[in-house]
Amino acid sequence: MDAISNFAARYAREREEEMSIDDYLQLCKRDPGAYATASERMLAAIGEPTMVDTRDDPTLSRLFANKVIRRYPTFAEFYGMEDAIEQVVSFFRHAAQGLEERKQILYLLGPVGGGKSSIAERLKALMQKVPFYALKGSPVNESPLGLFDPQEDGPILQEQFGIPQRYLQRVLSPWAVKRLEEFGGDIRKFRVVKRYPSVLKQIGIAKTEPGDENNQDISSLVGKVDIRQLENFAQDDTDAYSYSGGLCLANQGLLEFVEMFKAPIKVLHPLLTATQEGNYKGTEGFGAIPFDGIVLAHSNESEWKAFRNNKNNEAFLDRIYIVKVPYCLRVSEEIKIYEKLIRESSLAQAVCAPGTLKMMAQFSVLTRLHEPENSSLYSKMKVYDGQNLKDTDPRAKSYQEYRDYAGVDEGMSGISTRFAFKILSKVFNYDSTEVAANPVHLMYVLEQQIQREQFAGDAETKYIGFIKEYLSPRYAEFIGKEIQTAYLESYSEYGQNIFDRYVTYADYWIQDSEYRDTDTGEVFDRNALNAELEKIEKPAGIANPKDFRNEIVNFVLRARANNQGKNPAWTSYEKLRLVIEKKMFSNTEELLPVISFNAKASTEDARKHEDFVTRMVAKGYTQKQVRLLCEWYLRVRKSS
């Protein structure tokens, strides 16, 4: 199907369908969705979760204590926000069950750029997927069930059409009351329409923002009289009223109130009766207007604290369901956020050197974490990412210990994802000749930006400290390994020769036999063999050479049996691979002829250098980046 046909099919599917009251009631009998509340429809749009047993994943088991967690495909790209999403869905689940949440305002509380608006946008998009039924012509999209009396008609409707009586607790709008008078009480003259909520058409979905504190009034929520209609109707006539307020438009749907607590308290009062009683008063003298929808609000923590600390707002506080939306505190999930942002921009095709996004994510998370007690902040960051540090940092605590000590406000401060992406944008465009990003430019741009931002207190010193103490040394380690492996892949024969020689020497040393080199005829006794073995072991700091030699020889003898009597590859045994690498690179000078970009002494060195650069490019670097990073690495090695 092409795009135009797809659009036409979607448009046809979402067109209004009209029916009689009788047909509507028959539909209710077959399909409970015909009278479902906004929360029930939202829950249907969110869909069923995927159950994840965290015991099956070591990383998740450390983070979620082996629990079974829910993941919702509709929120798949909300990385590191499992808790916030689960709380939002719980709100709709409880509201759909008719519990207290159906009378409450869903309030997203979090720092700037933490994802509150993204959740709100996703909820509005989901709201548009499931249709609702309303009286035709009703300016407030009211349910046809508002025509019936809960006490007198409720038992009959339940018996004949299976409609539970709780769905009849709705008032009839002033507009419908006037129409009922005109129809002489014959409700069959009302028609019912099936409508899809729409952001574009302002059907069942509306957005309200705080205006000027001096002149904003409740009309932004409840509507106001339409002065153009006063020629034809009295001021208190329902047909002279403009149902343009957020609550009018969002009935049976969702009202988003942006930065809610920046609005004057008098403007918020209609929300109390709308959510608690299911109706609210307009600005004129006619009856109450029904509201059976969701109020979704969000603002930053500073506004919330000011509002909460004002004793006059206690009635409001009890009617708010708070969901905290902190910054992401897991490096691997933060990286996915950046990858998504880059994927959706023209930078998707640009080269991003390995380690760039990880470094940005590490910096971001470090700024958001609370300083732990008797432990390293860097270790805490790794534990929060689900890593096990038992063998590498004995002072590291468990995930839960860190969380308990940090308290509930962790993640509510630090640098935002927006700030991080602005930094990445500058890094990608730092070099005037190529659009590409690398960690060395990232560290430079980050340091410059931190100084420009003029962060409060000692934040600037702390943030620059993160770069100098944590990120730079560890990146030097990382790029060193990248360079070495690119070198080694080019000259794996050299590594294999060291491996084979070490295994042979160790085997003869264990057997306490002399070894004669078949190429040179040189004879090695046990002491000579020991001296040769130590040349390889000492640069790697092997603490117990005897056990290490036995372990290696046993491994190789077993491996030969499955490898037609040949030694395995030198990279096959991790411990010895690391030992050989340290032996090969115990002196940076050995690397210099190959990795430096100076003029080469011989064609052989030039060939090796080109081979090395080609392998680095294959790893995800541009040629220019290979030069920059090699020079940076050699400079750092020299200064340390």
XYZ file of C-alpha atoms in Angstrom:
640
model
C 0.000 0.000 0.000
C 1.397 3.435 -0.918
C 1.336 6.464 1.415
C -1.665 8.124 -0.268
C -3.801 4.961 -0.122
C -2.740 4.473 3.471
C -3.859 8.006 4.342
C -7.194 7.512 2.569
C -7.828 4.240 4.440
C -6.974 5.869 7.775
C -9.203 8.867 7.028
C -12.119 6.589 6.117
C -11.593 4.517 9.258
C -11.683 7.582 11.511
C -14.759 9.237 10.003
C -17.718 9.742 12.300
C -20.376 7.038 12.333
C -23.924 7.992 13.244
C -26.558 5.771 14.880
C -29.795 5.905 16.868
C -30.033 5.642 20.659
C -31.523 2.138 20.246
C -28.622 1.002 18.057
C -26.174 2.475 20.546
C -27.689 0.514 23.446
C -27.561 -2.683 21.392
C -23.904 -1.945 20.676
C -23.286 -1.530 24.432
C -24.698 -5.025 24.912
C -22.145 -6.470 22.444
C -19.166 -4.225 23.151
C -18.367 -2.762 26.600
C -15.961 -0.381 24.812
C -19.006 1.607 23.656
C -19.453 3.030 27.157
C -15.837 2.764 28.385
C -14.366 5.663 30.375
C -11.361 7.649 29.144
C -9.080 5.675 31.492
C -10.375 2.346 30.189
C -9.804 3.461 26.607
C -6.312 4.696 27.478
C -5.525 1.335 29.056
C -6.758 -0.441 25.909
C -4.554 1.823 23.749
C -1.481 1.156 25.921
C -2.053 -2.564 25.428
C -0.807 -5.605 27.255
C 2.709 -5.532 28.720
C 5.520 -7.959 28.030
C 6.405 -9.723 31.288
C 10.156 -9.844 31.857
C 11.546 -12.261 34.447
C 14.667 -10.432 35.590
C 16.133 -13.633 37.049
C 17.047 -14.621 33.493
C 19.274 -11.572 32.971
C 22.185 -10.946 35.393
C 22.122 -7.174 34.773
C 18.362 -6.794 35.277
C 18.361 -9.184 38.242
C 20.745 -6.859 40.105
C 18.612 -3.799 39.291
C 15.155 -5.271 39.901
C 15.972 -7.828 42.630
C 14.841 -10.844 40.540
C 11.275 -9.510 40.230
C 9.055 -10.007 37.191
C 8.649 -6.550 35.618
C 6.224 -5.227 33.018
C 7.440 -3.590 29.834
C 4.988 -1.858 27.523
C 5.720 -1.986 23.769
C 3.913 1.371 23.366
C 6.607 2.947 25.594
C 9.509 0.938 24.163
C 11.677 4.005 23.446
C 11.276 5.528 26.921
C 14.667 4.264 28.037
C 15.449 3.869 31.740
C 11.934 5.009 32.721
C 10.412 1.677 33.780
C 9.327 2.963 37.211
C 7.692 6.156 35.924
C 5.877 4.335 33.089
C 4.639 1.632 35.468
C 3.249 4.286 37.819
C 1.487 6.074 34.941
C -0.080 2.808 33.748
C -1.046 1.939 37.340
C -2.909 5.257 37.549
C -4.988 4.366 34.472
C -5.476 0.787 35.660
C -6.857 1.904 39.034
C -8.945 4.675 37.474
C -10.393 2.161 34.987
C -11.382 -0.041 37.928
C -13.400 2.866 39.318
C -11.049 3.474 42.263
C -10.010 6.820 43.781
C -7.582 7.545 40.924
C -10.522 8.262 38.565
C -11.141 11.416 40.631
C -7.514 12.549 40.662
C -5.221 14.651 38.528
C -2.274 12.732 37.056
C 0.712 14.936 37.784
C 4.162 14.362 36.243
C 6.871 15.910 38.401
C 10.442 16.092 37.245
C 13.419 18.224 36.225
C 13.670 20.083 32.913
C 14.336 17.821 29.945
C 13.597 14.685 31.945
C 10.866 13.307 29.689
C 7.601 14.687 31.173
C 6.474 16.267 27.905
C 7.436 13.128 25.964
C 5.199 10.998 28.197
C 2.374 13.537 27.787
C 2.743 13.513 23.987
C 2.729 9.719 23.896
C -0.421 9.582 26.059
C -2.162 12.051 23.723
C -1.155 9.939 20.721
C -2.497 6.805 22.430
C -5.745 8.572 23.347
C -6.417 9.054 19.618
C -6.347 5.308 18.881
C -9.616 4.280 20.588
C -12.977 5.890 19.653
C -15.712 7.081 22.028
C -19.449 7.630 21.611
C -21.178 10.984 22.163
C -24.491 12.712 21.532
C -24.472 14.220 18.057
C -24.061 17.985 18.154
C -23.038 18.091 21.817
C -20.422 20.839 22.242
C -18.887 18.861 25.135
C -18.836 15.349 23.602
C -21.093 14.011 26.343
C -21.924 10.346 26.693
C -25.432 9.207 25.639
C -25.685 7.472 29.028
C -26.073 10.914 30.639
C -29.667 10.879 29.383
C -30.610 8.111 31.831
C -31.316 8.337 35.541
C -29.005 6.098 37.618
C -31.683 5.189 40.189
C -34.678 4.643 37.901
C -33.070 3.532 34.621
C -29.903 1.945 36.011
C -31.313 -1.503 36.947
C -33.158 -1.774 33.593
C -30.065 -0.864 31.549
C -27.958 -3.326 33.526
C -30.468 -6.124 33.033
C -31.195 -5.500 29.340
C -27.840 -4.267 28.023
C -25.306 -5.275 30.707
C -24.297 -1.662 31.435
C -23.051 -1.396 35.076
C -24.777 1.369 37.030
C -21.520 3.184 37.823
C -21.372 4.318 34.156
C -24.588 6.337 34.639
C -23.145 8.744 37.228
C -23.052 11.604 34.711
C -24.972 14.862 34.598
C -26.686 16.027 31.426
C -25.156 19.149 29.907
C -27.238 22.375 29.687
C -27.117 21.974 25.894
C -28.688 18.479 26.118
C -31.283 19.672 28.671
C -32.425 22.361 26.202
C -32.534 19.835 23.331
C -34.563 17.444 25.511
C -37.108 20.226 26.070
C -37.250 20.868 22.329
C -37.760 17.144 21.640
C -40.620 17.013 24.141
C -38.748 14.442 26.242
C -38.361 11.979 23.344
C -34.752 10.801 23.713
C -35.029 8.771 20.493
C -34.658 12.076 18.638
C -31.056 12.263 19.875
C -28.480 10.717 17.569
C -25.213 9.132 18.696
C -21.868 9.540 16.907
C -18.748 7.443 17.123
C -15.766 9.806 17.214
C -12.022 9.405 17.417
C -10.209 11.812 19.763
C -8.005 14.167 17.764
C -5.290 16.632 18.714
C -5.658 18.442 15.386
C -9.432 18.833 15.577
C -9.457 19.414 19.356
C -11.881 16.519 19.802
C -11.527 14.903 23.210
C -7.963 16.233 23.587
C -7.011 19.739 24.688
C -4.014 21.606 26.046
C -4.078 24.470 28.539
C -1.176 26.685 29.495
C -0.889 29.314 32.243
C -1.359 32.823 30.907
C -0.743 36.250 32.386
C -1.252 36.049 36.141
C -3.164 39.356 36.171
C -5.792 38.637 33.538
C -6.081 34.844 33.245
C -9.459 33.557 34.405
C -11.310 30.252 34.547
C -12.655 30.660 30.994
C -9.503 28.937 29.672
C -10.882 25.829 31.377
C -14.681 26.208 31.394
C -15.376 28.422 28.351
C -17.303 31.730 28.290
C -20.255 33.481 26.723
C -20.029 34.020 22.954
C -20.843 37.733 22.515
C -21.752 37.184 18.835
C -24.683 35.006 19.945
C -26.197 37.595 22.299
C -28.213 39.063 19.414
C -30.185 35.807 19.248
C -30.086 34.426 22.794
C -30.169 35.625 26.380
C -26.797 35.684 28.168
C -27.704 32.701 30.356
C -28.960 30.639 27.412
C -26.848 27.565 26.798
C -26.739 28.293 23.039
C -25.102 31.665 23.713
C -22.175 29.929 25.374
C -18.824 29.154 23.731
C -17.666 25.743 24.972
C -14.043 26.549 24.147
C -12.444 25.814 27.529
C -10.034 22.929 28.013
C -12.494 20.924 30.139
C -15.239 21.325 27.501
C -13.023 20.138 24.649
C -11.386 17.299 26.606
C -14.542 15.630 27.930
C -14.306 11.847 27.418
C -10.636 12.403 26.590
C -7.528 14.028 27.989
C -6.742 17.572 29.132
C -3.045 18.419 29.333
C -2.243 21.287 31.690
C 1.311 22.500 31.043
C 3.252 24.038 33.966
C 0.042 23.802 36.006
C 1.299 25.408 39.186
C 2.404 28.560 37.397
C -1.309 29.339 36.980
C -3.119 31.361 39.719
C -4.965 29.121 42.194
C -8.356 30.654 41.287
C -7.920 29.371 37.732
C -7.388 25.812 38.990
C -10.593 25.567 41.072
C -12.781 24.127 38.262
C -10.378 21.177 38.100
C -11.379 20.174 41.643
C -15.076 19.773 40.927
C -14.449 18.392 37.423
C -12.286 15.548 38.731
C -14.071 14.904 42.045
C -17.715 15.298 41.027
C -17.544 14.689 37.283
C -18.937 18.143 36.427
C -18.136 21.854 36.733
C -19.862 25.233 36.476
C -19.523 27.530 33.487
C -19.247 31.309 33.811
C -23.018 31.765 33.269
C -26.085 30.867 35.295
C -27.077 27.573 33.703
C -26.539 24.052 35.075
C -23.327 22.077 35.503
C -21.347 20.775 32.526
C -20.254 17.093 32.598
C -16.612 16.028 32.614
C -15.552 12.418 32.328
C -11.951 12.674 31.219
C -8.344 12.624 32.378
C -6.498 15.704 33.609
C -2.773 15.354 32.986
C -0.551 18.061 34.449
C 3.200 18.522 34.607
C 5.677 21.072 35.908
C 9.130 21.364 37.420
C 10.006 20.672 41.017
C 10.476 24.316 42.032
C 6.832 25.167 41.149
C 5.605 22.034 42.903
C 7.518 22.825 46.111
C 6.187 26.385 46.213
C 2.626 25.120 45.659
C 2.945 22.302 48.209
C 4.306 24.585 50.920
C 1.318 26.935 50.668
C -1.246 25.822 53.284
C -4.104 27.310 51.217
C -3.624 24.590 48.621
C -4.328 21.576 50.857
C -7.609 20.724 49.088
C -5.671 20.415 45.865
C -2.783 18.375 47.235
C -5.119 15.548 48.248
C -6.433 15.274 44.703
C -3.139 14.887 42.902
C -1.527 11.588 41.886
C 2.193 12.337 41.637
C 4.474 10.415 39.298
C 8.126 11.389 39.595
C 9.950 11.467 36.265
C 13.646 11.751 37.180
C 16.583 11.811 34.776
C 17.863 8.478 33.516
C 20.466 7.038 35.923
C 21.653 4.100 33.797
C 24.491 4.763 31.365
C 23.447 2.056 28.883
C 19.878 3.457 28.741
C 21.116 7.066 28.453
C 23.193 5.993 25.431
C 20.001 4.640 23.806
C 18.353 8.054 24.314
C 21.227 9.755 22.442
C 21.158 7.112 19.702
C 17.436 7.747 19.241
C 17.950 11.537 19.039
C 20.780 11.118 16.515
C 18.777 8.570 14.516
C 15.979 11.123 14.114
C 18.347 13.858 12.862
C 20.570 14.348 9.822
C 23.495 13.197 11.980
C 22.277 9.604 11.529
C 24.819 9.097 8.705
C 27.705 10.893 10.479
C 30.580 8.906 12.000
C 30.450 8.735 15.786
C 33.674 7.253 17.131
C 33.293 4.347 19.599
C 33.092 5.565 23.178
C 31.697 9.051 22.351
C 28.098 8.492 23.404
C 29.214 6.366 26.338
C 31.421 9.189 27.627
C 28.588 11.728 27.291
C 26.205 9.341 29.068
C 28.689 8.706 31.873
C 29.178 12.425 32.417
C 25.409 13.053 32.432
C 24.731 10.260 34.936
C 27.614 11.310 37.202
C 26.085 14.815 37.520
C 22.710 13.315 38.504
C 23.891 10.898 41.198
C 24.078 11.734 44.887
C 27.540 11.305 46.387
C 27.692 7.912 48.154
C 29.183 7.265 51.576
C 32.534 5.412 51.715
C 32.426 4.523 48.039
C 33.417 5.886 44.648
C 30.835 7.813 42.607
C 32.165 6.090 39.482
C 31.581 2.664 41.049
C 28.063 3.722 42.010
C 27.398 4.717 38.396
C 28.508 1.256 37.221
C 26.378 -0.518 39.844
C 23.360 1.565 38.734
C 24.021 0.219 35.237
C 23.682 -3.330 36.553
C 27.395 -4.186 36.668
C 28.882 -6.535 39.260
C 31.925 -4.929 40.932
C 32.632 -7.570 43.591
C 35.972 -8.527 42.046
C 37.132 -5.041 41.049
C 35.969 -2.760 43.873
C 35.455 -4.348 47.315
C 34.065 -1.025 48.648
C 31.240 -0.957 46.101
C 27.783 -1.454 47.618
C 24.712 -3.145 46.221
C 22.230 -1.265 44.039
C 19.616 -1.186 46.804
C 22.093 0.107 49.420
C 23.054 2.996 47.135
C 19.364 3.783 46.433
C 18.384 3.708 50.102
C 21.206 6.048 51.082
C 20.528 8.460 48.187
C 16.843 8.949 49.035
C 13.840 9.567 46.807
C 15.098 12.752 45.115
C 18.030 11.205 43.273
C 17.880 11.962 39.567
C 15.866 15.151 40.053
C 18.943 17.346 39.490
C 22.044 17.329 37.293
C 22.418 18.070 33.599
C 19.475 17.425 31.303
C 19.288 15.289 28.169
C 18.722 18.526 26.243
C 22.042 19.908 27.524
C 23.773 16.641 26.586
C 22.362 16.712 23.062
C 23.410 20.342 22.572
C 26.935 19.269 23.532
C 26.814 16.358 21.067
C 25.580 18.708 18.322
C 28.623 20.937 18.883
C 30.962 17.934 18.935
C 29.630 16.573 15.630
C 30.173 19.999 14.042
C 33.442 20.841 15.828
C 35.687 20.033 12.848
C 34.949 22.337 9.922
C 36.029 19.715 7.367
C 33.971 16.699 8.491
C 30.745 16.108 10.433
C 31.833 13.487 12.958
C 32.154 13.073 16.732
C 34.880 11.687 18.964
C 35.577 11.638 22.718
C 38.600 13.966 22.612
C 36.564 16.769 21.037
C 33.726 15.895 23.424
C 35.931 16.465 26.486
C 37.118 19.802 25.096
C 33.606 21.032 24.167
C 32.203 19.832 27.489
C 34.826 21.685 29.495
C 34.265 24.894 27.505
C 30.484 24.664 27.892
C 30.674 24.002 31.642
C 32.680 27.203 32.073
C 30.197 29.176 29.938
C 27.129 27.904 31.806
C 28.349 29.405 35.126
C 26.809 26.674 37.262
C 25.901 27.567 40.826
C 28.222 26.889 43.757
C 31.002 24.371 43.305
C 29.170 22.503 40.504
C 31.616 23.774 37.870
C 34.642 22.443 39.776
C 32.853 19.136 40.400
C 31.835 18.696 36.751
C 35.312 19.468 35.399
C 36.624 17.042 38.026
C 34.488 14.297 36.487
C 36.229 14.846 33.136
C 39.760 14.956 34.561
C 39.437 12.236 37.214
C 37.069 9.712 35.656
C 36.504 10.185 31.949
C 39.907 11.177 30.567
C 42.027 8.436 32.272
C 39.516 5.717 31.433
C 39.243 6.864 27.853
C 43.044 6.781 27.563
C 42.815 3.150 28.722
C 40.040 2.411 26.209
C 41.663 4.045 23.177
C 44.978 2.407 24.144
C 43.297 -0.993 23.896
C 41.618 -0.018 20.615
C 44.973 1.000 19.137
C 46.685 -2.104 20.467
C 44.059 -4.504 19.162
C 44.112 -2.820 15.733
C 47.902 -3.257 15.788
C 47.637 -6.821 17.025
C 45.081 -7.809 14.422
C 47.584 -6.692 11.806
C 50.384 -8.639 13.439
C 48.658 -11.562 15.037
C 51.517 -13.768 13.845
C 53.762 -12.015 16.354
C 51.282 -12.692 19.178
C 50.908 -16.338 18.096
C 54.684 -16.793 18.114
C 54.912 -15.466 21.688
C 51.992 -17.735 22.694
C 53.483 -20.879 21.127
C 56.916 -20.176 22.618
C 55.450 -19.516 26.081
C 53.445 -22.771 26.006
C 56.467 -24.779 24.868
C 58.780 -23.266 27.508
C 56.164 -23.729 30.243
C 55.572 -27.375 29.231
C 59.304 -28.220 29.373
C 59.701 -26.242 32.614
C 56.868 -28.238 34.273
C 58.432 -31.542 33.075
C 61.829 -30.348 34.351
C 63.379 -31.148 30.938
C 65.860 -29.327 28.754
C 64.531 -27.743 25.593
C 66.462 -27.554 22.315
C 65.352 -24.870 19.838
C 65.058 -26.652 16.466
C 65.817 -23.458 14.486
C 68.887 -22.204 16.379
C 70.020 -25.366 18.159
C 70.149 -23.380 21.418
C 69.605 -25.467 24.586
C 67.542 -24.108 27.520
C 67.876 -25.711 30.958
C 65.239 -25.186 33.666
C 66.734 -21.887 34.864
C 67.011 -20.542 31.314
C 63.403 -21.577 30.615
C 62.313 -19.815 33.832
C 64.147 -16.636 32.795
C 62.428 -16.661 29.355
C 59.001 -17.255 30.921
C 59.527 -14.422 33.404
C 60.237 -11.993 30.533
C 56.614 -12.478 29.516
C 55.063 -12.813 32.999
C 56.711 -9.925 34.839
C 55.325 -7.034 32.717
C 51.862 -8.494 33.412
C 52.436 -8.761 37.183
C 51.657 -12.501 37.457
C 51.611 -13.181 41.210
C 51.891 -16.999 41.141
C 53.853 -18.064 38.024
C 53.900 -21.797 38.896
C 50.084 -22.113 39.028
C 49.696 -19.868 35.981
C 52.045 -22.047 33.878
C 50.259 -25.268 34.884
C 46.882 -23.708 34.107
C 47.966 -22.569 30.621
C 49.611 -25.863 29.661
C 46.567 -27.875 30.810
C 44.300 -25.603 28.745
C 46.459 -25.950 25.613
C 46.766 -29.761 25.921
C 42.966 -30.045 26.142
C 42.497 -27.627 23.235
C 44.982 -29.512 20.999
C 42.849 -32.654 21.264
C 39.995 -30.787 19.553
C 42.226 -28.891 17.123
C 44.058 -31.707 15.258
C 47.082 -31.422 17.523
C 47.631 -27.707 16.792
C 47.907 -24.966 19.384
C 44.775 -22.818 19.731
C 44.819 -19.134 18.666
C 46.764 -16.885 21.027
C 43.613 -14.877 21.740
C 41.617 -17.960 22.826
C 42.694 -17.911 26.472
C 41.815 -14.543 28.014
C 44.389 -14.599 30.830
C 47.325 -15.373 28.553
C 46.064 -12.992 25.865
C 46.239 -10.127 28.386
C 49.709 -11.242 29.486
C 50.986 -11.293 25.884
C 49.436 -7.893 25.156
C 51.185 -6.404 28.181
C 54.453 -7.964 27.078
C 54.008 -6.573 23.559
C 53.123 -3.114 24.798
C 55.181 -2.772 27.935
C 57.049 -0.106 26.007
C 55.092 2.484 24.027
C 58.118 2.942 21.778
C 57.349 -0.402 20.102
C 54.043 1.053 18.919
C 55.413 4.360 17.704
C 56.698 3.401 14.241
C 53.302 1.964 13.341
C 50.755 4.279 14.978
C 52.484 7.664 14.641
C 51.718 9.818 11.605
C 55.298 11.057 11.175
C 57.301 10.276 8.024
C 58.153 6.557 7.912
C 61.711 5.278 7.937
C 60.957 2.412 5.545
C 58.291 1.199 3.105
C 57.629 -1.697 5.497
C 56.771 0.754 8.313
C 54.578 2.748 5.898
C 52.715 -0.431 4.865
C 52.200 -1.426 8.491
C 50.932 2.073 9.309
C 48.407 2.015 6.450
C 47.238 -1.412 7.540
C 46.783 -0.141 11.094
C 44.778 2.924 9.941
C 42.562 0.707 7.751
C 41.776 -1.518 10.738
C 40.948 1.504 12.925
C 38.602 2.860 10.227
C 36.905 -0.552 10.116
C 36.298 -0.183 13.882
C 34.248 2.987 13.261
C 36.725 5.901 13.115
C 37.445 8.363 10.307
C 41.070 8.681 9.142
C 41.217 12.142 10.661
C 39.977 10.782 13.993
C 42.598 7.998 13.952
C 45.322 10.637 13.723
C 43.779 12.862 16.401
C 43.163 10.022 18.853
C 46.584 8.413 18.359
C 48.325 11.750 18.946
C 46.174 12.394 22.018
C 46.908 8.898 23.367
C 50.669 9.220 22.888
C 50.614 12.656 24.536
C 48.672 11.339 27.537
C 50.981 8.298 27.848
C 54.050 10.537 27.772
C 52.702 12.877 30.465
C 51.584 10.083 32.820
